Short mmCIF file of C-alpha atoms and ligand atoms in Angstrom, two decimals:
data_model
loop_
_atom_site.label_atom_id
_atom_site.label_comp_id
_atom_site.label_asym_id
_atom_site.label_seq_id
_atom_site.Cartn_x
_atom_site.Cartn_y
_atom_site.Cartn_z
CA UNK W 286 -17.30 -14.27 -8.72
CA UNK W 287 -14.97 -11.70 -9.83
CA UNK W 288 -12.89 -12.52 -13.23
CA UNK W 289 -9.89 -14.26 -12.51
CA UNK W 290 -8.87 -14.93 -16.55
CA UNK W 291 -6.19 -11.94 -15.91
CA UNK W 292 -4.28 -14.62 -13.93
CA UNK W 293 -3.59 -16.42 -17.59
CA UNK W 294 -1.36 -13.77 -18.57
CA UNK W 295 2.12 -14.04 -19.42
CA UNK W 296 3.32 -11.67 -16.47
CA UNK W 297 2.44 -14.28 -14.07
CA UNK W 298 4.40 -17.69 -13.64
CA UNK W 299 2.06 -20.97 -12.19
CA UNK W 300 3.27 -19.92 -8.45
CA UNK W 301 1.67 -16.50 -8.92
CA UNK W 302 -1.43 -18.90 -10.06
CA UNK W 303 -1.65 -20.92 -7.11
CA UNK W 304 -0.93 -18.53 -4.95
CA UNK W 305 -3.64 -16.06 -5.83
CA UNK W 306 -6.16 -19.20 -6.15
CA UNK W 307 -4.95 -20.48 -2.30
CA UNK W 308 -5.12 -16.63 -0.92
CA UNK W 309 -8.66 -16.04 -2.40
CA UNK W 310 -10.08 -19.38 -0.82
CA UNK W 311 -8.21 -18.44 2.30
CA UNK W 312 -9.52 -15.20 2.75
CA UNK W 313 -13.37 -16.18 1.88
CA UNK W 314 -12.91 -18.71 4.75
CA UNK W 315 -10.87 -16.47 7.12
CA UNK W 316 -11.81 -13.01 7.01
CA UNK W 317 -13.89 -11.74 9.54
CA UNK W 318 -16.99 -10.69 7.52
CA UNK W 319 -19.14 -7.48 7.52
CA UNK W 320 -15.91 -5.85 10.23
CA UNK W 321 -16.82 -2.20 10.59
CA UNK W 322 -14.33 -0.98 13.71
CA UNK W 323 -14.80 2.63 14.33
CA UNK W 324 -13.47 3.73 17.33
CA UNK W 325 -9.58 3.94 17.45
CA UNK W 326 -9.60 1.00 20.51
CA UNK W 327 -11.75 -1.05 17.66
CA UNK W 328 -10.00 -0.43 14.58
CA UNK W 329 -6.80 -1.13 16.40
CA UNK W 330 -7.83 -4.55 17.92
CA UNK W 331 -9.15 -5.31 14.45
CA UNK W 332 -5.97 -4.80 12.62
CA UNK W 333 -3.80 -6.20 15.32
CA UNK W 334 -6.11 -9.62 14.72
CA UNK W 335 -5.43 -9.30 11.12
CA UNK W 336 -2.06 -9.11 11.16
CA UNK W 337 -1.85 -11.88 13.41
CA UNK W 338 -4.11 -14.45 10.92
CA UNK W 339 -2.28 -13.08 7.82
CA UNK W 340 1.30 -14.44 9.85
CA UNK W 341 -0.17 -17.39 10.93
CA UNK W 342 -1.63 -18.08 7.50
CA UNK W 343 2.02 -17.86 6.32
CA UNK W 344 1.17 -15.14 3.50
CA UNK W 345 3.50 -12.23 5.05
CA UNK W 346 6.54 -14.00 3.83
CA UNK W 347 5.63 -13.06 0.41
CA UNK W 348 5.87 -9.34 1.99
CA UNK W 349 8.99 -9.72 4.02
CA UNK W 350 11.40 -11.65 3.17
CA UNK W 351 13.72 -14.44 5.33
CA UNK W 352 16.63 -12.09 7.28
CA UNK W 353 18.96 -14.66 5.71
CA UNK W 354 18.08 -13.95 2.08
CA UNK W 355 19.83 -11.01 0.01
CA UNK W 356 18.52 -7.68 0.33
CA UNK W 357 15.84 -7.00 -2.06
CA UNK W 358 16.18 -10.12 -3.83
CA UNK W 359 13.21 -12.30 -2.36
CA UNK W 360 10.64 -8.98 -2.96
CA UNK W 361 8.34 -10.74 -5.47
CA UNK W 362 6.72 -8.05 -6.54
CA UNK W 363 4.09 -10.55 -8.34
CA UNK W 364 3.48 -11.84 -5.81
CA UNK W 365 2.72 -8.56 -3.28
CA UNK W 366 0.29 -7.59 -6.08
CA UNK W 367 -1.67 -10.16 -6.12
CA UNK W 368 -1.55 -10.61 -2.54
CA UNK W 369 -3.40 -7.00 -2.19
CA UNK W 370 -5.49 -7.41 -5.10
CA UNK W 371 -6.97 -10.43 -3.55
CA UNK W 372 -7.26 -9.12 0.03
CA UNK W 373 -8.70 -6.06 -0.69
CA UNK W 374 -11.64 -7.59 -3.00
CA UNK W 375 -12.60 -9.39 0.45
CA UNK W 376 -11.36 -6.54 3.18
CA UNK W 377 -9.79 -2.87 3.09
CA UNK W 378 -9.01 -3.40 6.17
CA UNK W 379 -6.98 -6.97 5.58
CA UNK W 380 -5.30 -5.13 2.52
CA UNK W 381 -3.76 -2.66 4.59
CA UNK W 382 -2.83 -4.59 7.61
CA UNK W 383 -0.81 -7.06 5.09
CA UNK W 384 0.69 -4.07 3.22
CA UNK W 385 1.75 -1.83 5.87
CA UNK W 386 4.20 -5.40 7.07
CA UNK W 387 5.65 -4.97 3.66
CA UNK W 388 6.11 -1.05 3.27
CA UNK W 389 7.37 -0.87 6.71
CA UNK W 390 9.91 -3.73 6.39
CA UNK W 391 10.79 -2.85 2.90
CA UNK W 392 13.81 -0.30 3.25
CA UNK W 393 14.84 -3.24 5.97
CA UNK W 394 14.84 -5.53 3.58
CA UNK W 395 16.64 -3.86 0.68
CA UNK W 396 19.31 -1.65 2.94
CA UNK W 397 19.23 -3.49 6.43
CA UNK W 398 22.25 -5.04 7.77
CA UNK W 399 22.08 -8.55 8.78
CA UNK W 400 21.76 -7.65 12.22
CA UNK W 401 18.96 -5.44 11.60
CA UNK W 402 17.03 -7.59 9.47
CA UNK W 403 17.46 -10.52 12.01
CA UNK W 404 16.45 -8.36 15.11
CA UNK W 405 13.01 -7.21 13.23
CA UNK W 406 11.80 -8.93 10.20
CA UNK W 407 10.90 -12.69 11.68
CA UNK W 408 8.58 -11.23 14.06
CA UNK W 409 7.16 -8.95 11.18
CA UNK W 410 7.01 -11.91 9.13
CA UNK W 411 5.53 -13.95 11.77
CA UNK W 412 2.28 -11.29 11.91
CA UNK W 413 3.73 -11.03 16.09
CA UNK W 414 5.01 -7.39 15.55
CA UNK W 415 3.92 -4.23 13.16
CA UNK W 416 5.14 -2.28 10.86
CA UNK W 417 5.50 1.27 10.15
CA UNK W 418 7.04 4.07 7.43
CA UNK W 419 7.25 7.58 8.79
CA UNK W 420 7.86 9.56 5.94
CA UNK W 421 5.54 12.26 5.99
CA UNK W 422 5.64 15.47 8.09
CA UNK W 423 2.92 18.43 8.29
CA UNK W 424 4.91 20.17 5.48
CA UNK W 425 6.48 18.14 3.92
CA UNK W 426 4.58 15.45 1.94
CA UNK W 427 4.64 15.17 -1.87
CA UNK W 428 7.42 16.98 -1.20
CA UNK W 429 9.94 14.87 0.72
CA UNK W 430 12.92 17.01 0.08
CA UNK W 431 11.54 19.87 2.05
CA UNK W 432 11.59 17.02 5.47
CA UNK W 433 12.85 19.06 9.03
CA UNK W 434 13.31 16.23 11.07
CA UNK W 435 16.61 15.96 12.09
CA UNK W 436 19.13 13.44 13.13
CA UNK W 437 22.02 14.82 14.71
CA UNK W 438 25.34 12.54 15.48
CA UNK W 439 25.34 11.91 19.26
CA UNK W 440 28.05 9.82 21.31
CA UNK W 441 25.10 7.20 21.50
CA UNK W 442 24.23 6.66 18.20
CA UNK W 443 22.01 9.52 16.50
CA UNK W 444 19.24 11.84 18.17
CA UNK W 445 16.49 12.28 16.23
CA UNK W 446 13.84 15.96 16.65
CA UNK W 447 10.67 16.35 14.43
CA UNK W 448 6.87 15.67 13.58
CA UNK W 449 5.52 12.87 11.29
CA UNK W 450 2.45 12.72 10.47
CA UNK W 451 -0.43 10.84 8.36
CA UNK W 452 1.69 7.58 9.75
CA UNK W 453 -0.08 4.39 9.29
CA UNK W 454 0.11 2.01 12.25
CA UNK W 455 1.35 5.01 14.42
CA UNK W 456 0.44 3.87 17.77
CA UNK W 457 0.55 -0.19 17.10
CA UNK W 458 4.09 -0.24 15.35
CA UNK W 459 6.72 -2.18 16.99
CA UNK W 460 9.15 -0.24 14.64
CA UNK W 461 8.88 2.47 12.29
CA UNK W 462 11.32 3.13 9.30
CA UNK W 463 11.90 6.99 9.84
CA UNK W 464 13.19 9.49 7.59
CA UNK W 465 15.54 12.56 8.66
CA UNK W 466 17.59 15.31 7.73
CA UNK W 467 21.43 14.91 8.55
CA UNK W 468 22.66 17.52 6.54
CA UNK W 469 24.78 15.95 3.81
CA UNK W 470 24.04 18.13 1.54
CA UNK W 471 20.69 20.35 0.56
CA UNK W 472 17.79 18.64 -0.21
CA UNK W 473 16.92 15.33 -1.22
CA UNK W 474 20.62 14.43 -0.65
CA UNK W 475 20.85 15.70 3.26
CA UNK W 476 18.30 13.04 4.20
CA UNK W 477 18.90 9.48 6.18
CA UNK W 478 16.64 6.36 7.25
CA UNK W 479 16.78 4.90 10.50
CA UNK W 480 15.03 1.99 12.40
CA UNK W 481 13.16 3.56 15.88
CA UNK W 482 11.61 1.16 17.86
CA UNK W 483 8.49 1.91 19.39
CA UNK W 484 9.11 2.35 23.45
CA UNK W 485 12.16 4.32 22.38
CA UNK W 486 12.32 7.49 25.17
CA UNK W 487 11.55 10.42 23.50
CA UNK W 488 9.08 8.72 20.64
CA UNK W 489 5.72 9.65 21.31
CA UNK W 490 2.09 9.73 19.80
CA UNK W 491 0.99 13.34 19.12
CA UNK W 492 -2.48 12.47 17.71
CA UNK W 493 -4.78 9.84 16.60
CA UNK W 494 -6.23 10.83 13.13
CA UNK W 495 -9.53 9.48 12.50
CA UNK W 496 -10.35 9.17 8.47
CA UNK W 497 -13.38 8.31 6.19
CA UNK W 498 -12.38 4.58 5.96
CA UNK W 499 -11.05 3.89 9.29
CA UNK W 500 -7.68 2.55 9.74
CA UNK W 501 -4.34 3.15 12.30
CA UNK W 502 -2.87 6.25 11.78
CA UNK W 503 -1.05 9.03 14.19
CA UNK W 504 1.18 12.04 14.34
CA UNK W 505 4.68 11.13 16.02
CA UNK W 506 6.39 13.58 17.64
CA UNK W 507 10.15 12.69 18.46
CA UNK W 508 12.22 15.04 21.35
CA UNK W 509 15.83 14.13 21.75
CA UNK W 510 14.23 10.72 20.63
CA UNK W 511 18.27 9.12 20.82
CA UNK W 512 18.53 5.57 18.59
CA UNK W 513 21.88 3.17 18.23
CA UNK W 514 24.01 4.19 15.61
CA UNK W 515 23.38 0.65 14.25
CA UNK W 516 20.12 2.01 13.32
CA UNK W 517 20.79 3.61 10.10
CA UNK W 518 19.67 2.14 6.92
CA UNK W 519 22.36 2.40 4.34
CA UNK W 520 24.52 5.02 4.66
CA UNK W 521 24.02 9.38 6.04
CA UNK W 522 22.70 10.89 3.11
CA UNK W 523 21.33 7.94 1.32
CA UNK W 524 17.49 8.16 2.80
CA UNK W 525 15.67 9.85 0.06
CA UNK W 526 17.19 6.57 -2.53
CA UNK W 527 16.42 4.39 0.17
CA UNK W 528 12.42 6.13 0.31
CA UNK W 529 11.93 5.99 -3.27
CA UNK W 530 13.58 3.07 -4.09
CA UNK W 531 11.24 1.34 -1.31
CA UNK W 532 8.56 2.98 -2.76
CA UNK W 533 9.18 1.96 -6.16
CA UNK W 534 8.39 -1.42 -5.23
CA UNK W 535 4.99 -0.67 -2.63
CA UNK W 536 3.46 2.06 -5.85
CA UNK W 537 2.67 -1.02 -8.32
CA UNK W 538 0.71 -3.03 -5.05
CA UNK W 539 -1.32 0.52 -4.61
CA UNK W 540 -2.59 0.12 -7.54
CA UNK W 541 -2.93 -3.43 -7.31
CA UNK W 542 -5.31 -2.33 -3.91
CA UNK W 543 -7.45 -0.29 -5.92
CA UNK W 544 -8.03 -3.13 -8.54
CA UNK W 545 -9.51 -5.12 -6.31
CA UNK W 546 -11.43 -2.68 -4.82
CA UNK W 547 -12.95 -1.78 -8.30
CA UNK W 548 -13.07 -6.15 -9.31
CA UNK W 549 -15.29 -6.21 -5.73
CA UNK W 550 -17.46 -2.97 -7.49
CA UNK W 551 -17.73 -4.36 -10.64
CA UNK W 552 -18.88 -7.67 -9.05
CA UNK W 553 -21.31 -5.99 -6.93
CA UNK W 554 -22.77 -3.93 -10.06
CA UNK W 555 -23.08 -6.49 -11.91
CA UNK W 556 -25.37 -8.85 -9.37
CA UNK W 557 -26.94 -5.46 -9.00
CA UNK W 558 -27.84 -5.12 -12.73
CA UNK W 559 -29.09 -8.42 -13.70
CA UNK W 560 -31.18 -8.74 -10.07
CA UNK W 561 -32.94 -5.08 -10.01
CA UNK W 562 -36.43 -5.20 -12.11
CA UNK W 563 -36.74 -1.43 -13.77
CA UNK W 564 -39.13 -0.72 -16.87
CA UNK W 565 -40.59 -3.79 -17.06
CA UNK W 566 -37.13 -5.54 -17.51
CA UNK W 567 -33.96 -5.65 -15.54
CA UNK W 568 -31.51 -2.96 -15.09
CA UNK W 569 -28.90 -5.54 -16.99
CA UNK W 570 -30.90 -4.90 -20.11
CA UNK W 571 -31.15 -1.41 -20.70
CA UNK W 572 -28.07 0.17 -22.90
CA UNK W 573 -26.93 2.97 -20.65
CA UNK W 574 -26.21 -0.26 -18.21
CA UNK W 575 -24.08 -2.07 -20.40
CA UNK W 576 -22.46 0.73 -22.00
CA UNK W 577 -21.25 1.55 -18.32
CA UNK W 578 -20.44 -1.76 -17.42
CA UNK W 579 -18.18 -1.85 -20.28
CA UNK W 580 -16.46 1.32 -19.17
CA UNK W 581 -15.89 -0.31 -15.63
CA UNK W 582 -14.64 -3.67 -17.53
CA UNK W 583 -12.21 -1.87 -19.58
CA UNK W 584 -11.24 0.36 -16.79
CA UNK W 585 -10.11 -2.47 -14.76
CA UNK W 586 -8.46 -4.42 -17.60
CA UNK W 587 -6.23 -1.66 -18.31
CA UNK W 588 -4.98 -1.09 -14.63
CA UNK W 589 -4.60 -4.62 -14.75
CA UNK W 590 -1.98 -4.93 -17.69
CA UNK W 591 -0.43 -1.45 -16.02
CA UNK W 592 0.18 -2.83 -12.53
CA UNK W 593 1.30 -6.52 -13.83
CA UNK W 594 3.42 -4.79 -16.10
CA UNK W 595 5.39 -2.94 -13.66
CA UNK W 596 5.46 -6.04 -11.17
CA UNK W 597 6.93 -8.54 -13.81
CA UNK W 598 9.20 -5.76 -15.04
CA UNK W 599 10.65 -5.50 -11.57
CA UNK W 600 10.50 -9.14 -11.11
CA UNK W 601 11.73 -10.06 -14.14
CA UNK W 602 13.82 -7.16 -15.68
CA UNK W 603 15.40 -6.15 -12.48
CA UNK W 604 16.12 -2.19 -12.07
CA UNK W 605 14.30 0.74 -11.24
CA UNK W 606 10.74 0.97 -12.14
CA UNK W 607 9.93 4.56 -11.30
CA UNK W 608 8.23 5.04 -14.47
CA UNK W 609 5.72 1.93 -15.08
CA UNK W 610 5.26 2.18 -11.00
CA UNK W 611 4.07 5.46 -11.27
CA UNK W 612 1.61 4.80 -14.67
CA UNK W 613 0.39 1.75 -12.41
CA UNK W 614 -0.44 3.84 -9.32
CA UNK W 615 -1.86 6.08 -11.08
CA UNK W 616 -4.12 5.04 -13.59
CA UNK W 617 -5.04 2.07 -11.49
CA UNK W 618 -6.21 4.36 -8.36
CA UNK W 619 -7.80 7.12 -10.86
CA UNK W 620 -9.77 4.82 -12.57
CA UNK W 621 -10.93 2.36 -9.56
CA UNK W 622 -12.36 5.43 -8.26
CA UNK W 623 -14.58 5.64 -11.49
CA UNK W 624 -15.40 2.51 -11.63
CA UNK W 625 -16.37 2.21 -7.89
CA UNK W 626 -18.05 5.51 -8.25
CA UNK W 627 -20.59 3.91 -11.15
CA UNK W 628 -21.52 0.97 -9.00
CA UNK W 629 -22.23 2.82 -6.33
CA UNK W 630 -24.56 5.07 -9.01
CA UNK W 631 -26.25 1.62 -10.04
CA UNK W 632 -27.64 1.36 -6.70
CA UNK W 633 -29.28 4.50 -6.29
CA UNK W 634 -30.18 5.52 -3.01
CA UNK W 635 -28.70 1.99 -1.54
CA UNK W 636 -25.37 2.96 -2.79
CA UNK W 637 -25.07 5.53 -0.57
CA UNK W 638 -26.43 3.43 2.59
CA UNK W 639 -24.03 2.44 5.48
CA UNK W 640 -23.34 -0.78 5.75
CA UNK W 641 -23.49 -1.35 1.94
CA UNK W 642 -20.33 -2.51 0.69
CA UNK W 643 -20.25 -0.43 -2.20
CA UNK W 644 -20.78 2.47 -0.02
CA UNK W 645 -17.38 1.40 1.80
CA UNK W 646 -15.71 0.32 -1.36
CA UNK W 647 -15.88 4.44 -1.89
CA UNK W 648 -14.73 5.41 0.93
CA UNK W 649 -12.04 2.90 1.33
CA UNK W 650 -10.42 3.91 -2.38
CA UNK W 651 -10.06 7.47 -1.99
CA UNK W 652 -6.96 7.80 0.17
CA UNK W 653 -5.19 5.66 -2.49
CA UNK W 654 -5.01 8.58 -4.88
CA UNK W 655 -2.99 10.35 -1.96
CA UNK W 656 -0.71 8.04 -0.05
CA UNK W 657 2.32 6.60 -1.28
CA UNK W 658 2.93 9.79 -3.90
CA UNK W 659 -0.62 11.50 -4.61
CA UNK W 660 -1.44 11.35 -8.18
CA UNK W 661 -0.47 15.21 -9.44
CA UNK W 662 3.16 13.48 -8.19
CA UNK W 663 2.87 10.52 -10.41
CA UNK W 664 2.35 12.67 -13.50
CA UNK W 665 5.34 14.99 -12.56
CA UNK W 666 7.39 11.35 -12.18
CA UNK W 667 5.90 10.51 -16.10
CA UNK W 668 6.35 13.54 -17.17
CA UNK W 669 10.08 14.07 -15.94
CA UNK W 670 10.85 10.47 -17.54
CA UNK W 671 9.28 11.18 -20.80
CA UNK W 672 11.72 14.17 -20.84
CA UNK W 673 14.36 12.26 -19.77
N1 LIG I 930 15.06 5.24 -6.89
C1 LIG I 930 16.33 5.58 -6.57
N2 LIG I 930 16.78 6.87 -6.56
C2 LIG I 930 15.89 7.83 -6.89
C3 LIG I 930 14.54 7.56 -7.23
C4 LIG I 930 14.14 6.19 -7.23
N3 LIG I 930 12.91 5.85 -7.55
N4 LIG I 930 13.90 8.71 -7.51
C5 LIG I 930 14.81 9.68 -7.36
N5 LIG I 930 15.99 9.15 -6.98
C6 LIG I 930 17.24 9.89 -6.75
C7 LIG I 930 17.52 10.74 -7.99
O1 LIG I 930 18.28 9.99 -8.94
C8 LIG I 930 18.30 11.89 -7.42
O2 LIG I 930 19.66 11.45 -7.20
P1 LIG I 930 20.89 12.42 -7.64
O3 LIG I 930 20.69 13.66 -6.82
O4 LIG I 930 22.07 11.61 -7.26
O5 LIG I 930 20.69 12.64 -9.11
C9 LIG I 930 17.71 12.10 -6.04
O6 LIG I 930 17.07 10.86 -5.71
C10 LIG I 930 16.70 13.24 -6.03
O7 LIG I 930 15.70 12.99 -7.01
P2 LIG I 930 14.76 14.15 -7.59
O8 LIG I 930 15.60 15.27 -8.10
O9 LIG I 930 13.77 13.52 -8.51
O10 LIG I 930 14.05 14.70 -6.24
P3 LIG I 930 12.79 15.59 -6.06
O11 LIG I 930 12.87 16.20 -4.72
O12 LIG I 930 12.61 16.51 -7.22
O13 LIG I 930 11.63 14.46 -6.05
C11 LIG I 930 9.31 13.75 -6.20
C12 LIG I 930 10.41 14.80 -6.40
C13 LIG I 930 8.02 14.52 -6.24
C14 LIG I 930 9.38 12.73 -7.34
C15 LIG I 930 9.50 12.97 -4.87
O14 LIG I 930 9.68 13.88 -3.82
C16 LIG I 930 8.28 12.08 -4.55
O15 LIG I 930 8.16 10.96 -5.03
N6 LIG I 930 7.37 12.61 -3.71
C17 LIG I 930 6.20 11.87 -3.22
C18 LIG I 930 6.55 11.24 -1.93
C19 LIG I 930 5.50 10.37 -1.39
O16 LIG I 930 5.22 9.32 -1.95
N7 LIG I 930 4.94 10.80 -0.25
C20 LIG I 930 3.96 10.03 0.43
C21 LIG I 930 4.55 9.52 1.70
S1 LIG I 930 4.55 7.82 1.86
S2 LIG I 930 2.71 7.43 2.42
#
């Protein structure tokens, strides 16, 4: 059983408790064990399914809030943290499906109109429709400034031209939050977000991308793609705010991700150690074990205080928290990769087996030290705030 003492801390309030405790026996009992979809027709019908039991199970809410509620004000950030934490020490797989509803609904949440927020979070919510958050384009991905999308005004609304790519629940979505260039200004200021929902004439899949640790993702290709001008998320100009400002909140639950994934590792290693006979003793009992083990423990207690610390800052605080969301993305991701990395050392030639789970546990981390803001983009983000 992985330690749960880090639940004690002062960052969390007794509803953070509970909740963690309820999602952790929910997911032992729920999750489909052992799921290994390959195929794109698999993995799809395996995440579709797992959106639908998270939104039956009620736990999206904590993701996307009630259309009714204030923008932004019902994101417990807490809350999402421990919610991916938890999932992904029982599934990658149920990790992402539950945090793709939240990344793809957040710049709804915290910029939507009432309208918009009524016509797609519920469903969203609900676990009936998917999320997505097209951000990315082949040359433009740390680097969101350098986006050539465009959205052009139209009589109709706005008509959107471009390539994104490396999008997560391309093909599945029911919406996608899309970034574009309108021309403001240069840059990062010439950039707006828009809702486009999927069936939209000129929206199309370019590609399915397959990937070590199999999950939705496509290239979307938009021609004279033409949306409702009552698509736009706050107002022309405002998208690369609304991006980062989403992302803000989503970095912190990355690294919560990889914290479980390393909690699942350490757990694994450790049944590992004191159950594999070597020299006449177990492997629990020579130094070189323990002095690892302690590496691992201390590796995941740190992300731990790093990722709660930027959640209850949030939470609590209010504000932007581009600097503690960074440090918690990316010390948590860096060092789950370790940690995941020595387990899967501990069991020699089994840790490299298919099927094992620490052999998935290392696939399944390593995209976290590239999505949502790689981690050479993190340290520019410390760097720039220690300067500031
Ligand atoms: N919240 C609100 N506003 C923010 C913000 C945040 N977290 N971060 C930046 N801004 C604002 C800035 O204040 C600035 O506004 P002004 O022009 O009014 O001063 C504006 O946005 C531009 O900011 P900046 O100058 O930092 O832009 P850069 O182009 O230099 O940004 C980085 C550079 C690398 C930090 C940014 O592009 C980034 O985070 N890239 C990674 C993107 C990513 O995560 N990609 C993965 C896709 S999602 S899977």
């Amino acid at each position: 059983m992985a330690d749960t003492s880090f639940r004690d801390w002062p960052f969390l309030e007794d509803r953070h408790r509970d909740f963690a405790a309820r999602l952790d026996d929910w997911a032992a009992a729920t999750l489909p064990q052992d799921q290994h979809p390959h195929s794109h027709d698999a993995v799809d019908a395996a995440c579709r399914d797992l959106v639908a039991r998270l939104g039956a199970g009620g736990w999206l809410a904590c993701a996307v809030p009630e259309p009714g509620q204030p923008p932004g004000a019902a994101i417990d950030v807490r809350m999402l943290c421990l919610a991916r934490e938890t999932l992904a020490r029982h599934s990658g797989l149920a990790d992402f499906a539950f945090a793709m509803q939240g990344l793809g609904t957040g710049s709804i949440s915290l910029y939507g109109d009432a309208a918009m927020r009524a016509r797609i979070l519920p469903r969203v919510r609900a676990g009936e429709s998917i999320a997505a958050f097209a951000l990315s384009e082949p040359d433009a991905g740390s680097d969101v400034a350098a986006m050539t999308t465009t959205a052009t005004k139209v009589a109709e609304g706005w008509r959107l031209d471009g390539v994104k790519t490396w999008i997560s629940n391309g093909g599945i979505a029911g919406h996608y939050v899309v970034f574009a260039r309108t021309g403001e200004a240069p840059g990062a200021r010439g950039l707006s977000a828009f809702v486009v929902e999927a069936g939209t004439p000129g929206l199309t899949i370019a590609e399915r991308i397959a990937v070590i640790a199999p999950h939705p993702l496509a290239t979307l290709r938009f021609e004279n793609c033409v949306i409702p001008a009552g698509n736009l998320l706050g107002k022309p100009g405002e998208g690369f705010k609304v991006a980062m400002s989403t992302l803000d909140i989503f970095r912190p639950t990355v690294g919560a991700a990889a914290l479980g994934f390393a909690r699942r590792a350490m757990d694994e290693a450790v049944a590992r150690a004191k159950s594999r006979a070597m020299f006449g003793k177990t492997l629990a009992d020579l130094d070189l074990t323990q002095a690892k083990l302690a590496d691992m423990a201390l590796a995941i207690d740190t992300s731990a205080l790093l990722v709660y610390r930027a959640a209850w800052t949030r939470d609590v605080r209010g504000g932007r928290i581009t600097r503690e969301a960074a440090m918690a993305k990316l010390h948590a991701t860096e060092s789950a990769q370790s940690v995941i990395d020595a387990a899967v050392q501990m069991f020699g030639g089994l840790g490299v087996a298919s099927g094992q789970k620490v052999e998935e546990l290392y696939r399944e981390v390593r995209a976290l030290r590239i999505y949502e803001g790689a981690s050479e983009v993190q340290k520019l983000i410390i760097g720039r705030q220690v300067l500031a």
